[in-house]
Structure formats: structure tokens, C-alpha cells
Coordinates of C-alpha atoms and ligand atoms in Angstrom, one line a residue:
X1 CA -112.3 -59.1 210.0
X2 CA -115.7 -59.4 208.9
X3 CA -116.7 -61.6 205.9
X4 CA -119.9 -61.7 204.3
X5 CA -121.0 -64.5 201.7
X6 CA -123.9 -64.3 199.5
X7 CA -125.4 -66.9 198.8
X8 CA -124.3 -68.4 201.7
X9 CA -126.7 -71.1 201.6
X10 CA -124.9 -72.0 199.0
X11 CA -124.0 -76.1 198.6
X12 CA -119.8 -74.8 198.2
X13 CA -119.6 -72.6 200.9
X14 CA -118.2 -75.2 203.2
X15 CA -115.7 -75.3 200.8
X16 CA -114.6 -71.6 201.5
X17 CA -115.2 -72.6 205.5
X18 CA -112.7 -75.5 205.6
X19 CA -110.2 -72.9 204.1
X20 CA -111.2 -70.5 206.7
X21 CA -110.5 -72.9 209.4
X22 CA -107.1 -73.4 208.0
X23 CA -105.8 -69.6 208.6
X24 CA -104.7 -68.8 212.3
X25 CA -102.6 -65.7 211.2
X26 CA -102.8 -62.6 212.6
X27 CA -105.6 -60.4 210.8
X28 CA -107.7 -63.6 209.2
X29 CA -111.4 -63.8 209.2
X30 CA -113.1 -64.0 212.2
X31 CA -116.6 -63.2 211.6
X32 CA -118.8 -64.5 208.7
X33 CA -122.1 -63.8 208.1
X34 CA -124.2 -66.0 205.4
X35 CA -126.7 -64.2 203.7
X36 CA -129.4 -66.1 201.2
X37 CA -132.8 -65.8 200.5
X38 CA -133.6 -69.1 201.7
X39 CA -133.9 -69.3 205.2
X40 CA -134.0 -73.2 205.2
X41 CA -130.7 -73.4 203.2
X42 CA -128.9 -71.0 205.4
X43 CA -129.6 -73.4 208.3
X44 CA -128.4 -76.6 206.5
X45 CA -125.1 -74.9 205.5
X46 CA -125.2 -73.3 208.9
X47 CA -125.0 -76.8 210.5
X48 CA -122.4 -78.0 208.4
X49 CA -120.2 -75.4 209.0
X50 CA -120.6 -75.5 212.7
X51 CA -119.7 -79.8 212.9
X52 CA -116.5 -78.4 210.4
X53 CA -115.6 -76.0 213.5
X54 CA -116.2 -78.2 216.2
X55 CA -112.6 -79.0 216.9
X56 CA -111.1 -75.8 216.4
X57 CA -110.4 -73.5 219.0
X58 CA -110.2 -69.9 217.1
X59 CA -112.8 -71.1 214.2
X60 CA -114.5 -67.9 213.0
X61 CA -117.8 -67.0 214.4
X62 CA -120.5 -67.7 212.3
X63 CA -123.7 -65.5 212.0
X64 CA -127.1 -65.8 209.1
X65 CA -129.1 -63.5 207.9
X66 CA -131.6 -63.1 204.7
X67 CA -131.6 -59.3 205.1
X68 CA -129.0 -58.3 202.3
X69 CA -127.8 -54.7 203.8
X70 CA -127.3 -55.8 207.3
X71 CA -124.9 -59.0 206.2
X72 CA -123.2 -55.8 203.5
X73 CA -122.8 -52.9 206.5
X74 CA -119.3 -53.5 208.2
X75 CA -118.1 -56.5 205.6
X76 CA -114.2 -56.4 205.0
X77 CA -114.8 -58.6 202.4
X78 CA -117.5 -59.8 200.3
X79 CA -117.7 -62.6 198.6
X80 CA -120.6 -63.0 195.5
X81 CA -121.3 -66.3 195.1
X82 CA -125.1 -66.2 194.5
X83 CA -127.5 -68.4 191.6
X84 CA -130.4 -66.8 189.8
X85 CA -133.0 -68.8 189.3
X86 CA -131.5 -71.3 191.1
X87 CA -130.7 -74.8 189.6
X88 CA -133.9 -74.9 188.2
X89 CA -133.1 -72.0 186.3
X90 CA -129.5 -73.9 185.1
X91 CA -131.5 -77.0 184.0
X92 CA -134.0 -75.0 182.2
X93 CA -130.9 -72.6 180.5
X94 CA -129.7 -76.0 179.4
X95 CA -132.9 -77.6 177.8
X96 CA -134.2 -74.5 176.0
X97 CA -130.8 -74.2 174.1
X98 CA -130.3 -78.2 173.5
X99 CA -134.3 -78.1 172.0
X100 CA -132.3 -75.6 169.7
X101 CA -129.1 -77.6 168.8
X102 CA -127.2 -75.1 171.0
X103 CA -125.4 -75.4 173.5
X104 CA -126.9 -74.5 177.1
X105 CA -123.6 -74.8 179.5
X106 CA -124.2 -72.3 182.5
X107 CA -121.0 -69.9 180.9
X108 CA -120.7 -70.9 177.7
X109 CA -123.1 -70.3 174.4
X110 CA -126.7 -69.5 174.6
X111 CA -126.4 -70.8 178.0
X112 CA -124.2 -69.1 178.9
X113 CA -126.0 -65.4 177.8
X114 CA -129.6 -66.6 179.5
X115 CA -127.9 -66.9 183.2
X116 CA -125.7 -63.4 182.4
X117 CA -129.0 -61.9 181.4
X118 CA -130.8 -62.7 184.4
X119 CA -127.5 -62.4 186.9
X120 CA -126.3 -59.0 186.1
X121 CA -129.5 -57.0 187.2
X122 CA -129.1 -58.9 190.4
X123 CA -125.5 -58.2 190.6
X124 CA -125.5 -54.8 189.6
X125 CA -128.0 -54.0 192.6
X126 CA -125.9 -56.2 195.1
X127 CA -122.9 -53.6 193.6
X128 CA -125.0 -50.4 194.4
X129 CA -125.6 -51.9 197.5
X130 CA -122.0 -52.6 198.8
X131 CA -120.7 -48.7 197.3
X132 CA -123.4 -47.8 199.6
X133 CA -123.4 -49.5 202.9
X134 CA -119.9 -50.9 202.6
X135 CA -117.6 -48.3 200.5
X136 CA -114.1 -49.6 201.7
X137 CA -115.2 -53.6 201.0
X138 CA -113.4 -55.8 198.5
X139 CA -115.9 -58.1 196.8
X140 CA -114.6 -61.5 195.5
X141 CA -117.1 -62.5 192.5
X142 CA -117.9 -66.1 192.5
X143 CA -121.0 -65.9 190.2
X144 CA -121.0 -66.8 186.8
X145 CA -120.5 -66.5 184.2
X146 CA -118.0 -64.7 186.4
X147 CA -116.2 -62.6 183.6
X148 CA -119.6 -61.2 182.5
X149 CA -120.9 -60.7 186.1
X150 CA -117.8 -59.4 187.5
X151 CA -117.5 -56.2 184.7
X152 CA -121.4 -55.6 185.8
X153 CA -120.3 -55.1 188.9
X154 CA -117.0 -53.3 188.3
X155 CA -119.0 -50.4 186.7
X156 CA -120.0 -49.4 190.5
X157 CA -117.1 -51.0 192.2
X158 CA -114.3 -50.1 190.1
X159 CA -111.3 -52.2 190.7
X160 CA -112.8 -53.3 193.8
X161 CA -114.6 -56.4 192.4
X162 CA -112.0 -59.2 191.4
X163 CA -113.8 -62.3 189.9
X164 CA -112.3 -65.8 190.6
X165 CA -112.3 -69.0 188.9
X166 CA -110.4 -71.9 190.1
X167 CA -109.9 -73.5 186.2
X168 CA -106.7 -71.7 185.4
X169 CA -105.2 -72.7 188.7
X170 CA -106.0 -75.9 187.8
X171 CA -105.1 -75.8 184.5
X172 CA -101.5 -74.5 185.5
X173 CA -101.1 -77.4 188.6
X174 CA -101.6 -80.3 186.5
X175 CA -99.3 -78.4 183.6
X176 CA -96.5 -78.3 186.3
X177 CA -97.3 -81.5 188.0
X178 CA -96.8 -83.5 184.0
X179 CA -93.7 -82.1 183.7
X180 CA -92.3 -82.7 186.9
X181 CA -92.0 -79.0 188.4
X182 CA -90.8 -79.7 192.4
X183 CA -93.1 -76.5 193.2
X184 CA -95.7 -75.4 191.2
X185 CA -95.7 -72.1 193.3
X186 CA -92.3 -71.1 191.3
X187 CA -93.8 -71.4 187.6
X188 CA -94.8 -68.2 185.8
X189 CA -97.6 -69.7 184.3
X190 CA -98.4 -67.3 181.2
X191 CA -102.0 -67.4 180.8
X192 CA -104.3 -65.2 179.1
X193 CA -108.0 -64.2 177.6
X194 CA -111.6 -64.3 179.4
X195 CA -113.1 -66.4 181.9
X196 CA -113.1 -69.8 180.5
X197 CA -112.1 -69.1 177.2
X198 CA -108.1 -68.8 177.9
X199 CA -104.8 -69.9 176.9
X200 CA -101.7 -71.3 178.8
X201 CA -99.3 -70.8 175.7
X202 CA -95.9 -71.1 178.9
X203 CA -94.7 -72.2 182.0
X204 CA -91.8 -70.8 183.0
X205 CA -89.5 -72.0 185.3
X206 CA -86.3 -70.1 186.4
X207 CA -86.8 -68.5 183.3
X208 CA -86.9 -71.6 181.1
X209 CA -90.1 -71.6 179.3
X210 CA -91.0 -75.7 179.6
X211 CA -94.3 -76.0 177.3
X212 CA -92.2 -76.6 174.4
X213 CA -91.2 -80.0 176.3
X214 CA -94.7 -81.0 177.0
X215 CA -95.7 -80.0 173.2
X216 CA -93.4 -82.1 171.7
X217 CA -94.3 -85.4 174.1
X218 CA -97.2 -87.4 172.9
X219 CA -97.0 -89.6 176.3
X220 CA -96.8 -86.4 178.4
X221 CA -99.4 -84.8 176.6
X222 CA -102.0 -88.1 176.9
X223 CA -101.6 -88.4 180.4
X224 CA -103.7 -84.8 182.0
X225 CA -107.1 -84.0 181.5
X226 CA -106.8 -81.1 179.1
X227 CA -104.8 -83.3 176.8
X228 CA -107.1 -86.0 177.3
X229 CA -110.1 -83.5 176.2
X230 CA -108.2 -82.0 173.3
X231 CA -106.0 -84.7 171.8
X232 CA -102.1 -84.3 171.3
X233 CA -102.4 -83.4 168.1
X234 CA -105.2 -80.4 168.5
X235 CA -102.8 -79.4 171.3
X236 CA -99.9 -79.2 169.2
X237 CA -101.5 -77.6 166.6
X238 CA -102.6 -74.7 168.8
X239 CA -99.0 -75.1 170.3
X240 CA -101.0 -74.2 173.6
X241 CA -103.0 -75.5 176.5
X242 CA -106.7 -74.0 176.3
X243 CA -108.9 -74.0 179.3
X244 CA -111.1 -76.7 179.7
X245 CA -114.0 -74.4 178.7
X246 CA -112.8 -74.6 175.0
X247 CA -113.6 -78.2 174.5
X248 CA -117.1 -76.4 174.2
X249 CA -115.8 -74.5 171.5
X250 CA -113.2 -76.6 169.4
X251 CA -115.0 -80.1 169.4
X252 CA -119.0 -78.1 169.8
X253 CA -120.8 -80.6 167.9
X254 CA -120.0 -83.6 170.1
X255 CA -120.3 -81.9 173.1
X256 CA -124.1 -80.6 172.0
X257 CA -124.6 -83.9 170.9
X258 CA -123.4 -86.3 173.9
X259 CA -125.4 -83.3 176.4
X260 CA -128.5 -84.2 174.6
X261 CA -128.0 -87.7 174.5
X262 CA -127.1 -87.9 178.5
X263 CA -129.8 -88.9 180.3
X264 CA -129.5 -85.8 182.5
X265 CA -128.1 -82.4 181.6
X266 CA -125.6 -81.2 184.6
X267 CA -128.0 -78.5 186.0
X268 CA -130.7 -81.2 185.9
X269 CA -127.9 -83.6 188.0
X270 CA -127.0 -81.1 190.3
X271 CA -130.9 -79.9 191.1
X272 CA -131.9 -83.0 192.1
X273 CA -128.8 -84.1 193.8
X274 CA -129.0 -80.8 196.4
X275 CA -132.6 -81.2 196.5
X276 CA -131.8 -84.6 197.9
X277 CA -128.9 -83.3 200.4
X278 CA -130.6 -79.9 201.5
X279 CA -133.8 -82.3 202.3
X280 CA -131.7 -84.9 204.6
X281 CA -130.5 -81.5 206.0
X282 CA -134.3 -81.1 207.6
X283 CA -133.6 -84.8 209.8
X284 CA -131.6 -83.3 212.9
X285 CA -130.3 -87.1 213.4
X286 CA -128.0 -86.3 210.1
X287 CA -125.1 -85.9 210.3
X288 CA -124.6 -83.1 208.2
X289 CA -121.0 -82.9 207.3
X290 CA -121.1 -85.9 205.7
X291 CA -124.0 -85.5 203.8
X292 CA -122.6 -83.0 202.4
X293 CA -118.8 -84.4 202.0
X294 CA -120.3 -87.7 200.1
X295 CA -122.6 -85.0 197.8
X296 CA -119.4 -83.1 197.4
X297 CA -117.6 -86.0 196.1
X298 CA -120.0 -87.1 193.6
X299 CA -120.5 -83.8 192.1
X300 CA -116.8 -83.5 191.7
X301 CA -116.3 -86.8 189.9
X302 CA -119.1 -86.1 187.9
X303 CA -117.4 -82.5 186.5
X304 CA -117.8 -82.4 182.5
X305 CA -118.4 -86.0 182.5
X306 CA -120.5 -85.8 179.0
X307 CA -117.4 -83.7 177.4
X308 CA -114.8 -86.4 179.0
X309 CA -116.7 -89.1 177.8
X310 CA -117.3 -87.8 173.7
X311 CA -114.1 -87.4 174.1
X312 CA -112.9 -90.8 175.5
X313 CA -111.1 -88.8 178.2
X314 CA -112.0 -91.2 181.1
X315 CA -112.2 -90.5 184.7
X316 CA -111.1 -87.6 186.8
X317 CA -107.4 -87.7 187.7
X318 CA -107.3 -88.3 191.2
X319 CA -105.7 -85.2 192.2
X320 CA -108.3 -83.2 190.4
X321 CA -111.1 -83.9 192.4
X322 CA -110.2 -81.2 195.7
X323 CA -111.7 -78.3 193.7
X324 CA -109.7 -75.4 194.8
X325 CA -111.4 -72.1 194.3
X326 CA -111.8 -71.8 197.6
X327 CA -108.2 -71.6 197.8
X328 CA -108.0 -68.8 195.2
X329 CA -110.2 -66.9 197.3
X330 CA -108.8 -67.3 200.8
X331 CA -105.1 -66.2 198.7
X332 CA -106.6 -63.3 197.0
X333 CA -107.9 -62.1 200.7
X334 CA -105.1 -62.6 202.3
X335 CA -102.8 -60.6 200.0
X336 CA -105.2 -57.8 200.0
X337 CA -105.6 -57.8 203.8
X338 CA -102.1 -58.2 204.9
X339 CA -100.4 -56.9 201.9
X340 CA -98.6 -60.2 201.1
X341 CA -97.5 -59.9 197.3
X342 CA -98.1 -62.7 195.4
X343 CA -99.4 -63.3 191.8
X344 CA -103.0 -64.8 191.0
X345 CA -104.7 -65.6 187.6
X346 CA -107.8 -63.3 188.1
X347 CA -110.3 -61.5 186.6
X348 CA -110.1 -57.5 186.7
X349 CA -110.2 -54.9 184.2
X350 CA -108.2 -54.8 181.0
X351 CA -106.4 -51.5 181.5
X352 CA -104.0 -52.0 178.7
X353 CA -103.2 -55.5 179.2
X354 CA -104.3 -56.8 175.6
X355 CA -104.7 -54.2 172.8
X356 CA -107.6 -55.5 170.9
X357 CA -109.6 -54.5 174.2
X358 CA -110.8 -51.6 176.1
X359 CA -109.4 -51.0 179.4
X360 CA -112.8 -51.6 181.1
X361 CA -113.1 -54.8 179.7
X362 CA -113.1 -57.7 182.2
X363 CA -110.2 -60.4 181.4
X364 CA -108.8 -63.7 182.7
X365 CA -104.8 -62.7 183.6
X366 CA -102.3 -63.4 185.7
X367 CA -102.0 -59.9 187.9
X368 CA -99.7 -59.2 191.5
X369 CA -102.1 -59.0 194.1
X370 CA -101.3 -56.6 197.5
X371 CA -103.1 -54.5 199.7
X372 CA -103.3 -51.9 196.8
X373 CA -106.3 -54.6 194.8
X374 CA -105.3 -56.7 191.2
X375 CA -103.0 -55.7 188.9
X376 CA -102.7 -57.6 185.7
X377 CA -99.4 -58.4 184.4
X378 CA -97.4 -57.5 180.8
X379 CA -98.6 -60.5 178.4
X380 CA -97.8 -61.0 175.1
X381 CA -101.0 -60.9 172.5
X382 CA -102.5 -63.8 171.9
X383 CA -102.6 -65.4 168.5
X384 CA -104.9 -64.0 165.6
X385 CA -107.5 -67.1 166.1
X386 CA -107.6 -66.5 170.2
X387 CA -108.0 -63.1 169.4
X388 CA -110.7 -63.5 167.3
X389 CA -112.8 -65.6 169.8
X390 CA -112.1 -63.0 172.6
X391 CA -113.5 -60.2 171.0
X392 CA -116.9 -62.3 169.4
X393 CA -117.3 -63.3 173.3
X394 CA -116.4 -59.5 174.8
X395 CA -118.9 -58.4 172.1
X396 CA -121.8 -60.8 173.2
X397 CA -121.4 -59.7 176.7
X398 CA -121.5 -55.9 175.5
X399 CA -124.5 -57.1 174.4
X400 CA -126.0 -59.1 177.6
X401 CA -125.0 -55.6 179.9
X402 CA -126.7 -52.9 177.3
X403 CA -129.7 -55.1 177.5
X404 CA -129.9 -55.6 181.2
X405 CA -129.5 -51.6 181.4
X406 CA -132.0 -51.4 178.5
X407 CA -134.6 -54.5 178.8
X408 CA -134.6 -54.6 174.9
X409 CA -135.7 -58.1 173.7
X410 CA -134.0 -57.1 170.3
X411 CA -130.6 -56.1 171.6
X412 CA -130.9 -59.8 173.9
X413 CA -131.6 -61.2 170.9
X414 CA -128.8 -59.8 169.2
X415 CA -126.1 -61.1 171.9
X416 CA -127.3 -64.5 171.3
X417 CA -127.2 -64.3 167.9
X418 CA -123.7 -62.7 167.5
X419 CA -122.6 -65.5 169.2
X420 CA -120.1 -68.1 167.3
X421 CA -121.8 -70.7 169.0
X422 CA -125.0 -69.8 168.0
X423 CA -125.3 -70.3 164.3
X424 CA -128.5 -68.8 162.9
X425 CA -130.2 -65.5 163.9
X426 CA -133.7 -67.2 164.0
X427 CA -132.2 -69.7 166.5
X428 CA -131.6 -66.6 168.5
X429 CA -134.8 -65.2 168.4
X430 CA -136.3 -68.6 169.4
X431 CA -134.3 -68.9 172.0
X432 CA -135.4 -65.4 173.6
X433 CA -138.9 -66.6 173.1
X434 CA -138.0 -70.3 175.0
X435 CA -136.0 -68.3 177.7
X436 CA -138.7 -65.7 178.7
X437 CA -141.1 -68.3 178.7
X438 CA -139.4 -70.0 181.2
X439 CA -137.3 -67.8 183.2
X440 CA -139.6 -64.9 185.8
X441 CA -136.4 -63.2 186.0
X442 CA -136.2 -62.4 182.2
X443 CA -139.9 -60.3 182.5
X444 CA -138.2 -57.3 182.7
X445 CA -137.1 -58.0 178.8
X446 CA -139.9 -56.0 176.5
Ligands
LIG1 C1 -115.3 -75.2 187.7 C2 -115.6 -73.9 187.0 C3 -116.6 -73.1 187.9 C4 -117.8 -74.0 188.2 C5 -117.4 -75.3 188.8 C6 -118.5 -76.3 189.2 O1 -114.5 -75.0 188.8 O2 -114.5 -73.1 186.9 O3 -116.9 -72.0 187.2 O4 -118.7 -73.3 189.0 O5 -116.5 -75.9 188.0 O6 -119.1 -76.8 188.1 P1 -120.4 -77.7 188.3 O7 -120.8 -78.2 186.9 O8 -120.1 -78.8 189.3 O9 -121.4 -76.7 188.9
LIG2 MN1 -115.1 -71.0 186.7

């Protein structure tokens, strides 16, 4: 089985790698190609991967390429993890909107809209491209803002694309783990809305929803990162668990404000700490795997530090720091290449999942994975407020796709501006002024 991986010169595909390694089962990957447009970066990751594989015997085959169509013709699987602009362009998305007040996070806010805008013409060519050269393909959307980018792509893929985030997974493990669930595996973990703007409002287990017991415990509520980031009392008051993402949203002031006090913005951080890493990569005395381990480490302990520390949240947990979407990816592949059932928190199309949606719409749900693709589970509707946020976010990225089909600086200008976090519709227009300027892959905005 062939597996293709763009931007595979990518600083996390090692991450996907190491699961790789992991699966000796009948039909699992054995061939992966890395395709980037950086020739240097594919060897760096290239020689990581190959010290991972060193010690095992059946460890996929591992081929590079930076011509797009041959890594696409043949590819089972494809997975989309590529970044626009690179980190340059993250830093800059970050520093046009803090100039503004706004936030510039790489999925949320005026952020958020600058990297869709520049990602989905990108994306929606890498979809024409795999309908063509690869029609039976699954693609596994990593990019983000991976809600936004994964209905781009769904428009020539269908139900083929599934986006993947590894927040809600998260979210549900450490949800499980505070309340003492033996296996996290056997909670029903009721989740719903868009890519980092969801809701855990239960966790069921044997049909005994359990939030209610972690609502009503102040100690149990302190003690995990999202209750850290929210407080017990916000928590309570929601009488749910939001993503991560929505410290953005419900405590926006001091997150603007502590990202433009830090001495670095996180796109900034992360530029100059892979600049550092793919540069040792060019010393062939290096030893490259644990370069990039000790990088690895660093950036995960380093995750939403400026949102942790406005809100006196502290260090990571411990057993946060192993990532995990590469796990959510290797899953989803398996149980669409060997037809094992199992349920994932994924993002596909709405169908008729929640009513205040179309059914094309892109959404963050819990669906039953086989060899038949995603399909999202009965939830029930989310509360008014939730609601509300879901469809001012879905209507921004209506916005961000009509004008990468368009190019029309006044309907970009309009999805920044419709945007709750945006809060004036000259901030908007100032900020498609600061992002053109900056960004080469906004010129096609006129
Ligand atoms: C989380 C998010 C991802 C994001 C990742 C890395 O896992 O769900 O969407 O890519 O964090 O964030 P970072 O700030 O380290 O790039
Ligand atoms: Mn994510």
C-alpha cells in the first residue's frame, strides 16, 4: 500500500513515521513517498526517517520526490499536510493582526482567515490533482485551518477528504483519564461543532453519562489543562468542556494581549527553531533523530504557552506532551483499508448531522469509520450560544472559499470583517491591506 505525504519535508512527519513502524498487520503501508517543494527539507526528514527504521525489519520503504503528480499516481492514501508560505508566512499572519489588536493564531481569527485564503487555492489544485491521477485515493487533510481546507477540498473529493485534528482526542483522554475511566477506548465521548471550536458536553460510559461528576468537582475540574485554561466556574457555567481553541474566544482579550506582550509570537518561535534544526540537518556528523526528538520536545512543551500562562494554567501535564495526531491518522487508515469499524472524531461533511447547517458543510463529529469512508454520528444540537458561534465561523469560511474562487479583495475583506473576533469593519480592510503586502500568495486578490 502506497502512501504519499505532502509536505513531507515536513518537521511532524516523523511523527506519522514512528506510527508507521508500529503496524506489522497484514495490508499496512509499505511504500511512502515524501513529496515537498524543498528539496533540502525532504532530505533532512528523509534521514530521520531512515535512523527511525534502522532496527526494523519490515519498515516501509521510503522514496522523495518534489514532482507533485508522480508522488499522487498510484497513492492509496494521501495525506495533506502542507504550509503555505511557510512559517514565515505564520509569523507574518500573526504580526499583521496583533499590529491590529486582533488576533493572528494560524486557525483562529484574522489569522486564522489570512492562512485559509492563501491554503485553499493550493489545496483545491492538490484536490483536482488527486481526482485526476489518483481517483480511488483517500486523502487525510492535515493542513489548516483543517475544517476550512478540508471542505475546499471536499468540493472535488467528495467524501473522500476526511480532515484530522488530534485536539478532540485529546480533549476526550484527559476527560477520561480525570475521572478515572480504566479504558478510554470504551467512552462515547459526545463531541460536536467545527475544527477547534467544539464542545465535549458527555462521556459516556456503559451508558452512564459521567461529565455531570466532573462538573460538579472543583478539585477534578482544576487538575486538566482545559480546566486549567477555562476556570471551574466558566466550565460549569457552560456545563461543558470546550476545545482548547476557545480560550481564544471566551477569554480573547488576554490572549491578544499576553501574544503581544511575548517576546515571540509562536509562528515566530517555531520559524526560527526549524530553521535551526533543518540547518544542523546539512552537518552529516548529526545525528539526525535526535535533533529532531530534542526540537520535538521543546515545541511540544511550549504548545499555547502564552494562553496557559494569562491564564495561570502552568506547565503541560506530563501526559500531554506525545502529540497524537499521528495516531488519528494511522487509525483512520487502517479502518478504511481493512474495514475495521471503529469510531473517530473527524472532520467530513455535515449531511444532516446538525440542522442549523448545510449538508456540505465541513464539521468536527464523532462519525464510524470502515472501508465504506466517515460517517458522522446522531448528536444532539448544540446549545443556542455554540450554535451561534458555529454558524459566524461557517459564514467566514463561506467567505474565505467564494473569494479564493473569486479573487475579490471586497468579499476577503468581508470574511474578516464578519468575523466575531474581528470587531470593526475598518480593522478588516486594514488587515487585507497588511496581508497583501506581505503575503506573494495573496497577489491573486484584486
Ligand atoms: C494541535 C492542533 C494542531 C496544531 C498543533 C501544533 O495539535 O490541533 O492543529 O497543528 O497543535 O501546534 P503548533 O503551535 O506547535 O504548531
Ligand atoms: Mn488541530
Amino acid at each position: 500500500m502506497k502512501l504519499t505525504i505532502l509536505g513531507g519535508g515536513g518537521f511532524r512527519v516523523p511523527l506519522v513515521y514512528g506510527a508507521l513502524l508500529g503496524d506489522h498487520a497484514e495490508g499496512r503501508v509499505t511504500q511512502v513517498v515524501l513529496h515537498d517543494l524543498d528539496a533540502q527539507r525532504l532530505s533532512a526528514v528523509t534521514r530521520v526517517l531512515a535512523e527511525q527504521a534502522a532496527d526494523v525489519p519490515d519498515a516501509p520503504e521510503v522514496a522523495a520526490t518534489t514532482d507533485l503528480d508522480e508522488a499522487l499516481r498510484g497513492a492509496d492514501f494521501v495525506f495533506s499536510a502542507i504550509r503555505v508560505g511557510g512559517l514565515e508566512g505564520r509569523a507574518n499572519d500573526e504580526r499583521v493582526a496583533l499590529a491590529e489588536g486582533v488576533l493572528g493564531q494560524e486557525t483562529v481569527g484574522a489569522g486564522g482567515i489570512a492562512y485559509g485564503l492563501r491554503t485553499v487555492p493550493v489545496a483545491v489544485d492538490i484536490a483536482r490533482r488527486v481526482a485526476r491521477l489518483a481517483p480511488d485515493a483517500w486523502v487525510i487533510n492535515f493542513t489548516n485551518p483543517a475544517g476550512l481546507v478540508t471542505e475546499a477540498m471536499s468540493r472535488h473529493l467528495g467524501d473522500r477528504v476526511i480532515g484530522i485534528c488530534d485536539s478532540p482526542v485529546g480533549l476526550g483522554r484527559r476527560i477520561a483519564r480525570v475521572l478515572g475511566v480504566q479504558n478510554p477506548a470504551e467512552a462515547w465521548i459526545d463531541y460536536v461543532g467545527l475544527n477547534h471550536l467544539g464542545w465535549v458536553r458527555g462521556l459516556r460510559v456503559a451508558g452512564r453519562d459521567e461529565l455531570p461528576r466532573l462538573l460538579a468537582d472543583p478539585g477534578l475540574l482544576g487538575s486538566f489543562e482545559e480546566g486549567k485554561l477555562f476556570g471551574a466556574d466558566w466550565l460549569r457555567s457552560l456545563g461543558a468542556i470546550p476545545n482548547e481553541y476557545l480560550h481564544y474566544y471566551y477569554f480573547n482579550r488576554e490572549a491578544v494581549r499576553a501574544y503581544q506582550e511575548a517576546e515571540q509570537t509562536r509562528g515566530a518561535f517555531l520559524r526560527d527553531q526549524q530553521a535551526r534544526f533543518y540547518a544542523e540537518m546539512r552537518n552529516p556528523d548529526a545525528s539526525a533523530l535526535k535533533a529532531w526528538d530534542a526540537t520535538r520536545a521543546e515545541r511540544e512543551a511550549t504548545y499555547m504557552a502564552e494562553n496557559r500562562e494569562s491564564a495561570g494554567a502552568g506547565e503541560r501535564d506530563a501526559d500531554d506532551l506525545s502529540g497524537g495526531y499521528e495516531k488519528v491518522a494511522l487509525a483512520l487508515m487502517r479502518a478504511i483499508a481493512r474495514d475495521e469499524r471503529t469510531t473517530l472524531i473527524l472532520n467530513v461533511r455535515n449531511r444532516s448531522t446538525l440542522s442549523v447547517l448545510d449538508s456540505e458543510a465541513v464539521i468536527e463529529v464523532p462519525c464510524l469509520v470502515d472501508a465504506n469512508g466517515a460517517h458522522p454520528v446522531a448528536v444532539d444540537p448544540l446549545p443556542d450560544h455554540a450554535t451561534g458561534l458555529v454558524c459566524a465561523v461557517k459564514a467566514v469560511e463561506r467567505e474565505v472559499l467564494a473569494t479564493a474562487d473569486s479573487g475579490s479583495r471586497t468579499t476577503a475583506v468581508k470574511a474578516f470583517a464578519l468575523h466575531p473576533l474581528v470587531d470593526s469593519v475598518n480593522v478588516a480592510r486594514r488587515l487585507v491591506d497588511g496581508y497583501t503586502a506581505v503575503h506573494p500568495g495573496l497577489s491573486y486578490l484584486k
